[in-house]
Amino acid sequence: MWDNLESGSPAPPAGDGETLTVEVAIANLRHEDLSLRYYAAWWIGRFGVREPAAIDALLDLLSEEGDKTEAGGFPLRRNAARALGKVGDDRAVAALIECLGCSDYYVREAAAESLERLGDRTAIPALMELLNGGLTAAVQVPGKPHLTQPYDTILEALGTLRATEAIPLIQPFLEHSFPRVQYSAARAMYQLTGEGQYADRLVQALQGKDLQLRRSALLDLGAIAYLPAAKAISQTLAENSIKLIALKGLIEHNLTLTHPDAAPDLSPELIEVMNLMDSLL
Amino acid sequence: MTEPAGITPLIKAVEEADSAERLTIALWKLAQARSPEAIPTLIEALGFNNPGAAVAGVEGLVALGEIAVVPLLKQLDGFNYGARAWALRALAKIGDPRGLELLLETAARDFALSVRRAAASGLGNILWEKMEPEERATAQEKVYQTLLEVLQDPEWVVRYAAIVGMQGLATAAVSNSPIWLRQLLTQLGDRAKSDEELVVRARAQLAYQQLQITAPA
């Protein structure tokens, strides 16, 4: 499963899926067969196709009505929103902000994640609005596996976008009943304040009983690149593949390049992290 | 060291374990006994489709070292894929040259990246003094050529492991300064400036720096 996470490709649909080219993928975004559109959107995100025609077609998919599921979801919009984050074109920002108001939870989640990736701070007010009502509003939707909003993703996006004005809204979520949401709040608080106490909550989470939550905390620590966690990361009970990803995050965010083509400068702390990585191969 | 007489109950505890958790605990105890008599049971544990048990099996076999190599190689063909991957990891960590052919093949061709990465780093860990001196130079050059190929792997972690393997190989070969050694250093230096993943560049730079200290100019 985690090997898949690293290579990251779902099996293509039988038939033409496997032999996509950029031209075919762009054309397929408007194909009458919705499953081909769905796969093309994923493919374009995966391979970071930056062609204007691809962006145009993905933006059109964000208002696609044709694929609404019985439960009211929009699978194509979700995929288009994810792809727009990966392709990295600023034209998507306004459309993705609008998606934060979509009736489909998973479209809102994909849009928040993509806005985080795009790094455009104009998304901050709309993301903050989704935290309205605080913990009282942040409850599970009856019959669904999720909360009223994709809180974890929203909190993480606000942290990455350096939304210090959102600190008072984020802080209460440290006490949310879902550990996953607490971690996201801790992660954001660390990014916004630089205070180690918040990152240390994630280090403590590495000792938890639930494997899935330990994996989450590992990836969070990698994302915030908290160097003091290196040893704890290497010793958690989880797959080496995920520990390696987390330690990779630590290295990459703490590395200095004097020039894009120069060899990196290595501090003793980074060498220590690499020694830990070597032992996990 | 446990007396051979003391090993029987430990093996029995593995055979009689009735839950995944008890099995793993029993295997860790068996692994810690470091008895050659435990080898068949430790090898068997690699095929239980239970990661906790397999890790204990690998650790136990690695601790025994050399003596576990022939039994591992003998059983390899009969193994399912999962067990082969664990056995490969054990062989990579032991570093016995009798496993070399298998590591070379696996580093370059296995479909699972976690297995390629274990094999690639294992290639830097070969106990060359256990190989006949006249075969050594050819085998080392072959390892270098294979690692050069693995350095083109699409997965960052496999390229990272190839660099770790290269550093180990170069450290072992530095005293007889083979002709490919300078080329290896150049490869690492280039990789430190050009890999698409920063972490791979960092590891290449570390290998480059550490080898520059020991390698002849």
CSV table of C-alpha atoms in Angstrom, one decimal:
chain,number,residue,atom,x,y,z
A,1,MET,CA,0.0,0.0,0.0
A,2,TRP,CA,2.7,2.5,0.9
A,3,ASP,CA,4.8,1.5,-2.1
A,4,ASN,CA,1.8,2.8,-4.0
A,5,LEU,CA,1.9,6.0,-2.1
A,6,GLU,CA,5.4,6.6,-3.3
A,7,SER,CA,4.8,5.8,-7.0
A,8,GLY,CA,1.3,7.1,-6.7
A,9,SER,CA,-0.7,5.8,-9.6
A,10,PRO,CA,-4.1,4.2,-9.6
A,11,ALA,CA,-4.6,1.5,-12.2
A,12,PRO,CA,-5.6,3.1,-15.4
A,13,PRO,CA,-9.0,2.0,-16.9
A,14,ALA,CA,-8.8,-0.8,-19.4
A,15,GLY,CA,-8.3,0.4,-22.9
A,16,ASP,CA,-6.9,3.7,-23.9
A,17,GLY,CA,-6.0,4.8,-20.4
A,18,GLU,CA,-2.5,3.3,-20.4
A,19,THR,CA,-1.4,5.0,-23.6
A,20,LEU,CA,-2.4,8.6,-22.8
A,21,THR,CA,-0.4,11.5,-24.3
A,22,VAL,CA,-0.7,15.1,-23.4
A,23,GLU,CA,-2.8,15.8,-26.4
A,24,VAL,CA,-5.1,12.8,-25.8
A,25,ALA,CA,-5.4,13.7,-22.1
A,26,ILE,CA,-6.4,17.3,-22.9
A,27,ALA,CA,-8.9,16.1,-25.5
A,28,ASN,CA,-10.3,13.5,-23.1
A,29,LEU,CA,-11.1,16.2,-20.5
A,30,ARG,CA,-14.1,17.0,-22.8
A,31,HIS,CA,-14.8,13.4,-23.8
A,32,GLU,CA,-18.5,12.3,-23.6
A,33,ASP,CA,-17.4,9.3,-21.6
A,34,LEU,CA,-17.2,10.7,-18.0
A,35,SER,CA,-14.8,8.0,-16.8
A,36,LEU,CA,-12.3,9.0,-19.5
A,37,ARG,CA,-12.6,12.6,-18.3
A,38,TYR,CA,-12.1,11.5,-14.7
A,39,TYR,CA,-8.9,9.6,-15.6
A,40,ALA,CA,-7.6,12.4,-17.8
A,41,ALA,CA,-8.0,14.9,-15.0
A,42,TRP,CA,-6.0,12.6,-12.7
A,43,TRP,CA,-3.3,12.0,-15.4
A,44,ILE,CA,-2.9,15.8,-16.0
A,45,GLY,CA,-2.4,16.4,-12.4
A,46,ARG,CA,0.0,13.5,-11.9
A,47,PHE,CA,2.2,14.6,-14.8
A,48,GLY,CA,1.8,18.4,-14.1
A,49,VAL,CA,0.7,19.3,-17.6
A,50,ARG,CA,0.7,23.1,-17.7
A,51,GLU,CA,-0.8,23.6,-21.2
A,52,PRO,CA,-3.4,26.5,-21.2
A,53,ALA,CA,-5.9,24.2,-22.9
A,54,ALA,CA,-5.6,21.7,-20.0
A,55,ILE,CA,-6.2,24.5,-17.5
A,56,ASP,CA,-9.2,25.8,-19.5
A,57,ALA,CA,-10.8,22.3,-19.6
A,58,LEU,CA,-10.1,21.6,-15.9
A,59,LEU,CA,-11.7,25.0,-15.0
A,60,ASP,CA,-14.8,24.0,-17.0
A,61,LEU,CA,-14.9,20.7,-15.1
A,62,LEU,CA,-15.3,22.6,-11.8
A,63,SER,CA,-18.8,23.6,-12.8
A,64,GLU,CA,-19.6,20.2,-14.4
A,65,GLU,CA,-23.2,19.1,-13.5
A,66,GLY,CA,-23.3,15.9,-15.5
A,67,ASP,CA,-21.6,13.5,-13.0
A,68,LYS,CA,-23.5,14.2,-9.9
A,69,THR,CA,-23.8,11.0,-7.8
A,70,GLU,CA,-26.9,9.9,-6.0
A,71,ALA,CA,-25.5,11.1,-2.7
A,72,GLY,CA,-25.0,14.5,-4.2
A,73,GLY,CA,-21.2,14.3,-4.8
A,74,PHE,CA,-19.3,15.6,-7.8
A,75,PRO,CA,-16.4,13.1,-8.5
A,76,LEU,CA,-15.2,15.0,-11.6
A,77,ARG,CA,-15.1,18.3,-9.9
A,78,ARG,CA,-13.1,16.7,-7.1
A,79,ASN,CA,-10.6,15.4,-9.5
A,80,ALA,CA,-10.4,18.6,-11.5
A,81,ALA,CA,-9.8,20.6,-8.2
A,82,ARG,CA,-7.0,18.2,-7.2
A,83,ALA,CA,-5.4,18.4,-10.6
A,84,LEU,CA,-5.5,22.2,-10.6
A,85,GLY,CA,-3.5,22.3,-7.4
A,86,LYS,CA,-0.9,20.0,-8.9
A,87,VAL,CA,-0.6,21.8,-12.2
A,88,GLY,CA,0.1,25.0,-10.3
A,89,ASP,CA,-1.5,27.7,-12.4
A,90,ASP,CA,-2.6,30.9,-10.6
A,91,ARG,CA,-5.6,31.2,-12.8
A,92,ALA,CA,-7.2,28.4,-10.7
A,93,VAL,CA,-7.2,30.4,-7.5
A,94,ALA,CA,-10.5,32.2,-7.8
A,95,ALA,CA,-12.3,29.2,-9.1
A,96,LEU,CA,-11.0,27.0,-6.3
A,97,ILE,CA,-12.0,29.6,-3.7
A,98,GLU,CA,-15.5,29.4,-5.1
A,99,CYS,CA,-15.3,25.6,-4.7
A,100,LEU,CA,-14.9,26.1,-1.0
A,101,GLY,CA,-18.7,26.8,-1.0
A,102,CYS,CA,-19.6,23.7,-3.0
A,103,SER,CA,-22.2,21.4,-1.5
A,104,ASP,CA,-19.9,18.4,-1.9
A,105,TYR,CA,-17.6,17.9,1.1
A,106,TYR,CA,-14.9,16.3,-1.0
A,107,VAL,CA,-14.9,19.1,-3.5
A,108,ARG,CA,-14.3,21.5,-0.6
A,109,GLU,CA,-11.6,19.3,0.7
A,110,ALA,CA,-9.8,19.0,-2.7
A,111,ALA,CA,-10.1,22.8,-3.2
A,112,ALA,CA,-8.6,23.6,0.2
A,113,GLU,CA,-5.7,21.2,-0.4
A,114,SER,CA,-5.0,22.7,-3.8
A,115,LEU,CA,-5.2,26.2,-2.5
A,116,GLU,CA,-2.6,25.2,0.1
A,117,ARG,CA,-0.4,23.9,-2.7
A,118,LEU,CA,-0.8,27.0,-4.8
A,119,GLY,CA,0.3,29.1,-1.9
A,120,ASP,CA,-1.9,32.1,-2.8
A,121,ARG,CA,-2.8,34.1,0.3
A,122,THR,CA,-6.0,35.5,-1.2
A,123,ALA,CA,-7.6,32.3,-0.2
A,124,ILE,CA,-7.2,33.0,3.5
A,125,PRO,CA,-10.5,34.8,4.2
A,126,ALA,CA,-12.5,32.1,2.5
A,127,LEU,CA,-10.7,29.3,4.4
A,128,MET,CA,-11.2,31.2,7.7
A,129,GLU,CA,-14.9,31.4,7.0
A,130,LEU,CA,-15.1,27.6,7.0
A,131,LEU,CA,-13.9,27.6,10.6
A,132,ASN,CA,-17.0,29.7,11.7
A,133,GLY,CA,-18.8,28.2,14.7
A,134,GLY,CA,-15.6,26.7,16.0
A,135,LEU,CA,-15.7,23.4,17.8
A,136,THR,CA,-19.5,23.6,18.2
A,137,ALA,CA,-20.0,23.4,14.5
A,138,ALA,CA,-17.2,20.9,13.9
A,139,VAL,CA,-19.2,17.8,14.4
A,140,GLN,CA,-19.7,14.6,12.4
A,141,VAL,CA,-22.3,14.7,9.7
A,142,PRO,CA,-24.9,12.0,10.6
A,143,GLY,CA,-24.4,8.9,8.5
A,144,LYS,CA,-21.2,10.1,7.0
A,145,PRO,CA,-17.6,9.3,7.9
A,146,HIS,CA,-16.6,13.0,7.9
A,147,LEU,CA,-17.2,16.2,9.8
A,148,THR,CA,-19.2,19.2,8.6
A,149,GLN,CA,-16.1,20.7,7.0
A,150,PRO,CA,-12.7,19.2,6.0
A,151,TYR,CA,-11.2,20.8,9.1
A,152,ASP,CA,-7.8,19.0,8.9
A,153,THR,CA,-7.2,20.2,5.4
A,154,ILE,CA,-8.4,23.8,6.2
A,155,LEU,CA,-6.2,24.1,9.2
A,156,GLU,CA,-3.2,22.8,7.4
A,157,ALA,CA,-3.8,25.2,4.5
A,158,LEU,CA,-4.0,28.2,6.9
A,159,GLY,CA,-0.7,27.1,8.5
A,160,THR,CA,1.1,26.8,5.1
A,161,LEU,CA,-0.3,30.1,3.9
A,162,ARG,CA,1.1,31.8,7.0
A,163,ALA,CA,-2.3,33.1,8.1
A,164,THR,CA,-1.3,34.5,11.5
A,165,GLU,CA,-4.6,36.3,11.6
A,166,ALA,CA,-6.3,32.9,11.9
A,167,ILE,CA,-4.5,31.8,15.1
A,168,PRO,CA,-7.4,32.6,17.5
A,169,LEU,CA,-9.7,30.5,15.2
A,170,ILE,CA,-7.2,27.6,14.9
A,171,GLN,CA,-6.2,27.3,18.6
A,172,PRO,CA,-9.5,25.8,19.8
A,173,PHE,CA,-9.1,22.9,17.4
A,174,LEU,CA,-6.2,21.6,19.4
A,175,GLU,CA,-8.9,20.2,21.7
A,176,HIS,CA,-11.1,18.7,18.9
A,177,SER,CA,-12.3,15.2,19.7
A,178,PHE,CA,-10.7,13.8,16.5
A,179,PRO,CA,-7.0,13.2,16.9
A,180,ARG,CA,-6.5,13.8,13.2
A,181,VAL,CA,-7.9,17.4,13.6
A,182,GLN,CA,-5.8,18.0,16.7
A,183,TYR,CA,-2.7,17.2,14.7
A,184,SER,CA,-3.6,19.5,11.9
A,185,ALA,CA,-4.2,22.3,14.4
A,186,ALA,CA,-0.9,21.6,16.1
A,187,ARG,CA,0.9,21.5,12.8
A,188,ALA,CA,-0.6,24.9,11.8
A,189,MET,CA,0.1,26.4,15.2
A,190,TYR,CA,3.7,25.4,14.9
A,191,GLN,CA,4.0,26.9,11.4
A,192,LEU,CA,2.3,30.2,12.6
A,193,THR,CA,4.1,30.6,15.9
A,194,GLY,CA,7.3,28.6,15.6
A,195,GLU,CA,6.8,27.3,19.1
A,196,GLY,CA,8.2,23.9,19.7
A,197,GLN,CA,5.4,22.9,22.1
A,198,TYR,CA,3.0,22.5,19.2
A,199,ALA,CA,5.4,20.3,17.2
A,200,ASP,CA,6.1,18.3,20.3
A,201,ARG,CA,2.4,17.3,20.4
A,202,LEU,CA,3.0,15.6,17.1
A,203,VAL,CA,6.1,13.9,18.4
A,204,GLN,CA,4.0,12.5,21.3
A,205,ALA,CA,1.5,11.3,18.8
A,206,LEU,CA,4.2,9.0,17.4
A,207,GLN,CA,3.8,6.9,20.6
A,208,GLY,CA,0.0,6.5,20.1
A,209,LYS,CA,-1.6,3.1,19.8
A,210,ASP,CA,-3.3,3.5,16.4
A,211,LEU,CA,-1.0,2.9,13.4
A,212,GLN,CA,-3.0,5.1,11.1
A,213,LEU,CA,-2.6,8.0,13.5
A,214,ARG,CA,1.1,7.4,13.9
A,215,ARG,CA,1.4,7.5,10.1
A,216,SER,CA,-0.5,10.8,10.1
A,217,ALA,CA,1.8,12.3,12.7
A,218,LEU,CA,4.9,11.1,10.8
A,219,LEU,CA,3.8,12.9,7.6
A,220,ASP,CA,2.8,16.0,9.5
A,221,LEU,CA,6.3,16.2,11.1
A,222,GLY,CA,7.8,15.8,7.7
A,223,ALA,CA,5.6,18.6,6.3
A,224,ILE,CA,6.6,21.0,9.1
A,225,ALA,CA,10.2,19.8,8.9
A,226,TYR,CA,10.7,19.7,12.7
A,227,LEU,CA,14.3,18.7,13.0
A,228,PRO,CA,14.3,17.7,16.7
A,229,ALA,CA,11.8,15.0,15.8
A,230,ALA,CA,14.3,13.1,13.6
A,231,LYS,CA,15.2,10.4,16.1
A,232,ALA,CA,11.6,9.8,17.3
A,233,ILE,CA,10.5,9.5,13.6
A,234,SER,CA,13.1,6.8,12.9
A,235,GLN,CA,12.0,4.8,16.0
A,236,THR,CA,8.2,4.9,15.6
A,237,LEU,CA,6.4,1.6,14.9
A,238,ALA,CA,5.5,2.2,11.3
A,239,GLU,CA,6.7,1.3,7.8
A,240,ASN,CA,10.1,2.4,6.9
A,241,SER,CA,8.7,3.8,3.7
A,242,ILE,CA,6.7,6.4,5.6
A,243,LYS,CA,9.5,7.2,8.0
A,244,LEU,CA,11.8,7.8,5.0
A,245,ILE,CA,9.2,10.2,3.5
A,246,ALA,CA,9.0,12.1,6.8
A,247,LEU,CA,12.8,12.4,7.1
A,248,LYS,CA,13.0,13.5,3.5
A,249,GLY,CA,10.7,16.4,4.4
A,250,LEU,CA,13.0,17.3,7.3
A,251,ILE,CA,16.0,17.4,5.0
A,252,GLU,CA,14.5,19.3,2.1
A,253,HIS,CA,13.0,22.1,4.2
A,254,ASN,CA,16.2,22.7,6.1
A,255,LEU,CA,18.6,22.6,3.3
A,256,THR,CA,20.3,25.6,1.8
A,257,LEU,CA,21.4,26.0,-1.8
A,258,THR,CA,23.7,28.9,-2.5
A,259,HIS,CA,22.7,28.5,-6.2
A,260,PRO,CA,20.1,26.2,-7.9
A,261,ASP,CA,22.9,24.2,-9.5
A,262,ALA,CA,25.3,24.1,-6.6
A,263,ALA,CA,25.8,21.1,-4.3
A,264,PRO,CA,23.7,21.6,-1.0
A,265,ASP,CA,25.3,22.8,2.2
A,266,LEU,CA,25.2,20.1,4.8
A,267,SER,CA,24.9,21.0,8.5
A,268,PRO,CA,25.7,18.4,11.2
A,269,GLU,CA,22.0,18.1,12.0
A,270,LEU,CA,21.2,17.2,8.4
A,271,ILE,CA,24.0,14.6,8.3
A,272,GLU,CA,22.5,13.1,11.4
A,273,VAL,CA,19.1,12.8,9.7
A,274,MET,CA,20.7,11.1,6.7
A,275,ASN,CA,22.4,8.6,8.9
A,276,LEU,CA,19.0,7.8,10.3
A,277,MET,CA,17.6,7.4,6.8
A,278,ASP,CA,20.5,5.1,5.8
A,279,SER,CA,19.5,2.8,8.6
A,280,LEU,CA,15.9,2.5,7.3
A,281,LEU,CA,16.7,1.4,3.8
B,1,MET,CA,24.4,-17.6,24.1
B,2,THR,CA,21.6,-20.1,24.9
B,3,GLU,CA,22.5,-23.8,25.0
B,4,PRO,CA,21.1,-25.8,22.2
B,5,ALA,CA,19.0,-27.6,24.9
B,6,GLY,CA,17.3,-24.3,25.7
B,7,ILE,CA,16.3,-23.6,22.1
B,8,THR,CA,13.7,-26.3,21.8
B,9,PRO,CA,11.1,-24.6,24.0
B,10,LEU,CA,11.6,-21.3,22.1
B,11,ILE,CA,10.9,-23.0,18.8
B,12,LYS,CA,8.0,-24.8,20.3
B,13,ALA,CA,6.6,-21.4,21.5
B,14,VAL,CA,6.7,-20.2,17.9
B,15,GLU,CA,4.9,-23.3,16.7
B,16,GLU,CA,2.2,-23.1,19.3
B,17,ALA,CA,1.6,-19.3,19.1
B,18,ASP,CA,-2.2,-18.8,18.6
B,19,SER,CA,-2.3,-15.1,17.8
B,20,ALA,CA,-0.2,-12.7,15.6
B,21,GLU,CA,1.0,-10.9,18.7
B,22,ARG,CA,2.1,-14.0,20.5
B,23,LEU,CA,3.8,-15.2,17.4
B,24,THR,CA,5.8,-12.0,17.0
B,25,ILE,CA,6.9,-12.1,20.7
B,26,ALA,CA,7.9,-15.7,20.4
B,27,LEU,CA,9.9,-15.0,17.3
B,28,TRP,CA,11.7,-12.0,18.9
B,29,LYS,CA,12.7,-14.3,21.8
B,30,LEU,CA,13.9,-16.9,19.3
B,31,ALA,CA,15.8,-14.3,17.3
B,32,GLN,CA,17.6,-13.1,20.4
B,33,ALA,CA,18.8,-16.6,21.3
B,34,ARG,CA,21.2,-16.4,18.3
B,35,SER,CA,21.2,-20.2,17.8
B,36,PRO,CA,21.9,-21.8,14.5
B,37,GLU,CA,19.2,-24.3,15.3
B,38,ALA,CA,16.7,-21.5,15.0
B,39,ILE,CA,17.4,-20.9,11.4
B,40,PRO,CA,14.7,-23.0,9.8
B,41,THR,CA,12.1,-21.5,12.0
B,42,LEU,CA,13.3,-17.9,11.5
B,43,ILE,CA,13.3,-18.5,7.7
B,44,GLU,CA,9.8,-19.9,7.9
B,45,ALA,CA,8.6,-16.7,9.7
B,46,LEU,CA,9.5,-14.7,6.5
B,47,GLY,CA,6.5,-16.4,4.8
B,48,PHE,CA,3.8,-15.9,7.4
B,49,ASN,CA,2.5,-12.7,5.8
B,50,ASN,CA,2.9,-11.0,9.2
B,51,PRO,CA,5.2,-8.0,9.1
B,52,GLY,CA,6.0,-8.1,12.8
B,53,ALA,CA,7.0,-11.8,12.5
B,54,ALA,CA,9.0,-11.2,9.3
B,55,VAL,CA,11.0,-8.3,10.9
B,56,ALA,CA,11.9,-10.5,13.8
B,57,GLY,CA,12.9,-13.3,11.4
B,58,VAL,CA,15.1,-10.9,9.4
B,59,GLU,CA,16.7,-9.5,12.6
B,60,GLY,CA,17.4,-13.0,13.9
B,61,LEU,CA,19.0,-14.2,10.6
B,62,VAL,CA,21.1,-11.0,10.3
B,63,ALA,CA,22.4,-11.5,13.8
B,64,LEU,CA,23.5,-15.0,12.9
B,65,GLY,CA,25.2,-13.7,9.8
B,66,GLU,CA,27.1,-15.9,7.4
B,67,ILE,CA,25.8,-19.2,8.7
B,68,ALA,CA,22.2,-18.2,7.6
B,69,VAL,CA,23.2,-17.5,4.0
B,70,VAL,CA,23.1,-21.0,2.5
B,71,PRO,CA,19.8,-22.0,4.1
B,72,LEU,CA,18.3,-18.7,2.8
B,73,LEU,CA,19.6,-19.1,-0.7
B,74,LYS,CA,18.4,-22.7,-0.8
B,75,GLN,CA,14.9,-21.9,0.2
B,76,LEU,CA,14.5,-18.9,-2.0
B,77,ASP,CA,13.0,-20.5,-5.1
B,78,GLY,CA,10.3,-22.1,-3.0
B,79,PHE,CA,9.2,-18.8,-1.5
B,80,ASN,CA,6.3,-16.7,-2.3
B,81,TYR,CA,7.0,-13.1,-3.4
B,82,GLY,CA,6.6,-11.6,0.0
B,83,ALA,CA,8.9,-14.1,1.7
B,84,ARG,CA,11.5,-13.5,-1.1
B,85,ALA,CA,11.5,-9.8,-0.4
B,86,TRP,CA,12.1,-10.4,3.3
B,87,ALA,CA,14.9,-13.0,2.5
B,88,LEU,CA,16.5,-10.5,0.2
B,89,ARG,CA,16.5,-7.9,3.0
B,90,ALA,CA,18.2,-10.4,5.3
B,91,LEU,CA,20.8,-11.2,2.6
B,92,ALA,CA,21.4,-7.5,2.0
B,93,LYS,CA,22.1,-6.8,5.6
B,94,ILE,CA,24.3,-9.9,6.1
B,95,GLY,CA,26.5,-8.8,3.1
B,96,ASP,CA,27.8,-12.3,2.3
B,97,PRO,CA,29.2,-12.4,-1.3
B,98,ARG,CA,27.3,-15.6,-2.0
B,99,GLY,CA,24.2,-13.4,-2.1
B,100,LEU,CA,25.7,-10.9,-4.5
B,101,GLU,CA,24.2,-12.2,-7.8
B,102,LEU,CA,20.8,-12.0,-6.3
B,103,LEU,CA,21.3,-8.5,-4.9
B,104,LEU,CA,22.6,-7.3,-8.3
B,105,GLU,CA,19.6,-8.7,-10.1
B,106,THR,CA,17.1,-7.4,-7.5
B,107,ALA,CA,18.5,-3.8,-7.2
B,108,ALA,CA,18.1,-3.3,-10.9
B,109,ARG,CA,14.9,-5.2,-11.7
B,110,ASP,CA,12.5,-5.9,-8.8
B,111,PHE,CA,9.1,-4.4,-9.3
B,112,ALA,CA,8.8,-3.3,-5.6
B,113,LEU,CA,10.7,-0.1,-4.8
B,114,SER,CA,11.2,-1.2,-1.1
B,115,VAL,CA,13.0,-4.3,-2.3
B,116,ARG,CA,15.1,-2.4,-4.9
B,117,ARG,CA,16.1,0.1,-2.2
B,118,ALA,CA,17.2,-2.7,0.2
B,119,ALA,CA,19.2,-4.4,-2.5
B,120,ALA,CA,20.9,-1.2,-3.7
B,121,SER,CA,22.0,-0.2,-0.2
B,122,GLY,CA,23.0,-3.9,0.5
B,123,LEU,CA,25.4,-3.7,-2.5
B,124,GLY,CA,27.5,-1.2,-0.5
B,125,ASN,CA,27.7,-3.6,2.4
B,126,ILE,CA,29.3,-6.7,0.8
B,127,LEU,CA,32.0,-8.4,3.0
B,128,TRP,CA,34.6,-8.5,0.2
B,129,GLU,CA,37.2,-10.2,2.4
B,130,LYS,CA,35.1,-13.3,2.2
B,131,MET,CA,35.5,-13.4,-1.6
B,132,GLU,CA,38.5,-14.9,-3.4
B,133,PRO,CA,40.9,-12.0,-4.1
B,134,GLU,CA,41.1,-12.8,-7.8
B,135,GLU,CA,37.3,-12.5,-8.3
B,136,ARG,CA,37.0,-9.4,-6.2
B,137,ALA,CA,38.0,-6.7,-8.8
B,138,THR,CA,35.6,-8.0,-11.4
B,139,ALA,CA,32.8,-8.3,-9.0
B,140,GLN,CA,33.3,-4.8,-7.6
B,141,GLU,CA,33.3,-3.3,-11.1
B,142,LYS,CA,30.0,-5.2,-11.8
B,143,VAL,CA,28.5,-3.8,-8.6
B,144,TYR,CA,29.6,-0.3,-9.7
B,145,GLN,CA,28.0,-0.7,-13.2
B,146,THR,CA,24.8,-2.0,-11.6
B,147,LEU,CA,24.6,0.9,-9.1
B,148,LEU,CA,25.2,3.3,-11.9
B,149,GLU,CA,22.1,1.8,-13.6
B,150,VAL,CA,20.1,2.0,-10.4
B,151,LEU,CA,21.0,5.6,-10.1
B,152,GLN,CA,18.6,6.2,-13.0
B,153,ASP,CA,15.6,4.6,-11.0
B,154,PRO,CA,12.4,6.7,-11.2
B,155,GLU,CA,11.9,6.5,-7.4
B,156,TRP,CA,13.9,8.9,-5.3
B,157,VAL,CA,14.4,6.5,-2.4
B,158,VAL,CA,16.0,3.9,-4.7
B,159,ARG,CA,18.4,6.5,-6.1
B,160,TYR,CA,19.1,7.5,-2.5
B,161,ALA,CA,19.9,3.9,-1.7
B,162,ALA,CA,22.1,3.6,-4.8
B,163,ILE,CA,24.2,6.4,-3.5
B,164,VAL,CA,24.5,4.8,-0.1
B,165,GLY,CA,25.6,1.6,-2.0
B,166,MET,CA,28.1,3.5,-4.0
B,167,GLN,CA,29.7,5.1,-1.0
B,168,GLY,CA,30.0,1.7,0.7
B,169,LEU,CA,31.5,0.2,-2.5
B,170,ALA,CA,34.0,3.0,-2.9
B,171,THR,CA,35.1,2.8,0.7
B,172,ALA,CA,35.7,-0.9,0.3
B,173,ALA,CA,37.6,-0.5,-3.0
B,174,VAL,CA,39.6,2.7,-2.2
B,175,SER,CA,42.8,0.9,-1.2
B,176,ASN,CA,43.2,-0.9,-4.5
B,177,SER,CA,42.1,2.3,-6.4
B,178,PRO,CA,40.3,0.7,-9.4
B,179,ILE,CA,40.0,2.8,-12.6
B,180,TRP,CA,36.3,3.3,-12.2
B,181,LEU,CA,36.7,5.0,-8.7
B,182,ARG,CA,37.3,8.5,-10.1
B,183,GLN,CA,34.3,8.1,-12.4
B,184,LEU,CA,32.2,7.1,-9.4
B,185,LEU,CA,33.3,10.2,-7.5
B,186,THR,CA,32.4,12.3,-10.6
B,187,GLN,CA,29.0,10.7,-10.7
B,188,LEU,CA,28.3,11.6,-7.1
B,189,GLY,CA,29.6,15.1,-7.5
B,190,ASP,CA,27.3,15.6,-10.5
B,191,ARG,CA,24.3,14.0,-8.8
B,192,ALA,CA,24.8,16.4,-5.8
B,193,LYS,CA,24.2,19.3,-8.3
B,194,SER,CA,21.5,17.9,-10.5
B,195,ASP,CA,19.1,15.3,-9.1
B,196,GLU,CA,15.5,16.4,-9.3
B,197,GLU,CA,15.0,15.6,-5.6
B,198,LEU,CA,16.9,17.7,-3.1
B,199,VAL,CA,17.3,14.9,-0.6
B,200,VAL,CA,19.1,12.8,-3.2
B,201,ARG,CA,21.4,15.7,-3.9
B,202,ALA,CA,22.1,16.1,-0.2
B,203,ARG,CA,23.0,12.4,0.2
B,204,ALA,CA,25.2,12.5,-2.9
B,205,GLN,CA,27.0,15.5,-1.5
B,206,LEU,CA,27.5,13.7,1.8
B,207,ALA,CA,29.0,10.6,0.1
B,208,TYR,CA,31.1,12.9,-2.1
B,209,GLN,CA,32.5,14.8,0.9
B,210,GLN,CA,33.2,11.7,3.0
B,211,LEU,CA,34.9,9.9,0.1
B,212,GLN,CA,37.0,12.9,-0.8
B,213,ILE,CA,38.6,12.6,2.6
B,214,THR,CA,39.7,9.1,2.0
B,215,ALA,CA,40.1,8.8,-1.8
B,216,PRO,CA,43.4,9.7,-3.5
B,217,ALA,CA,43.2,13.0,-5.3
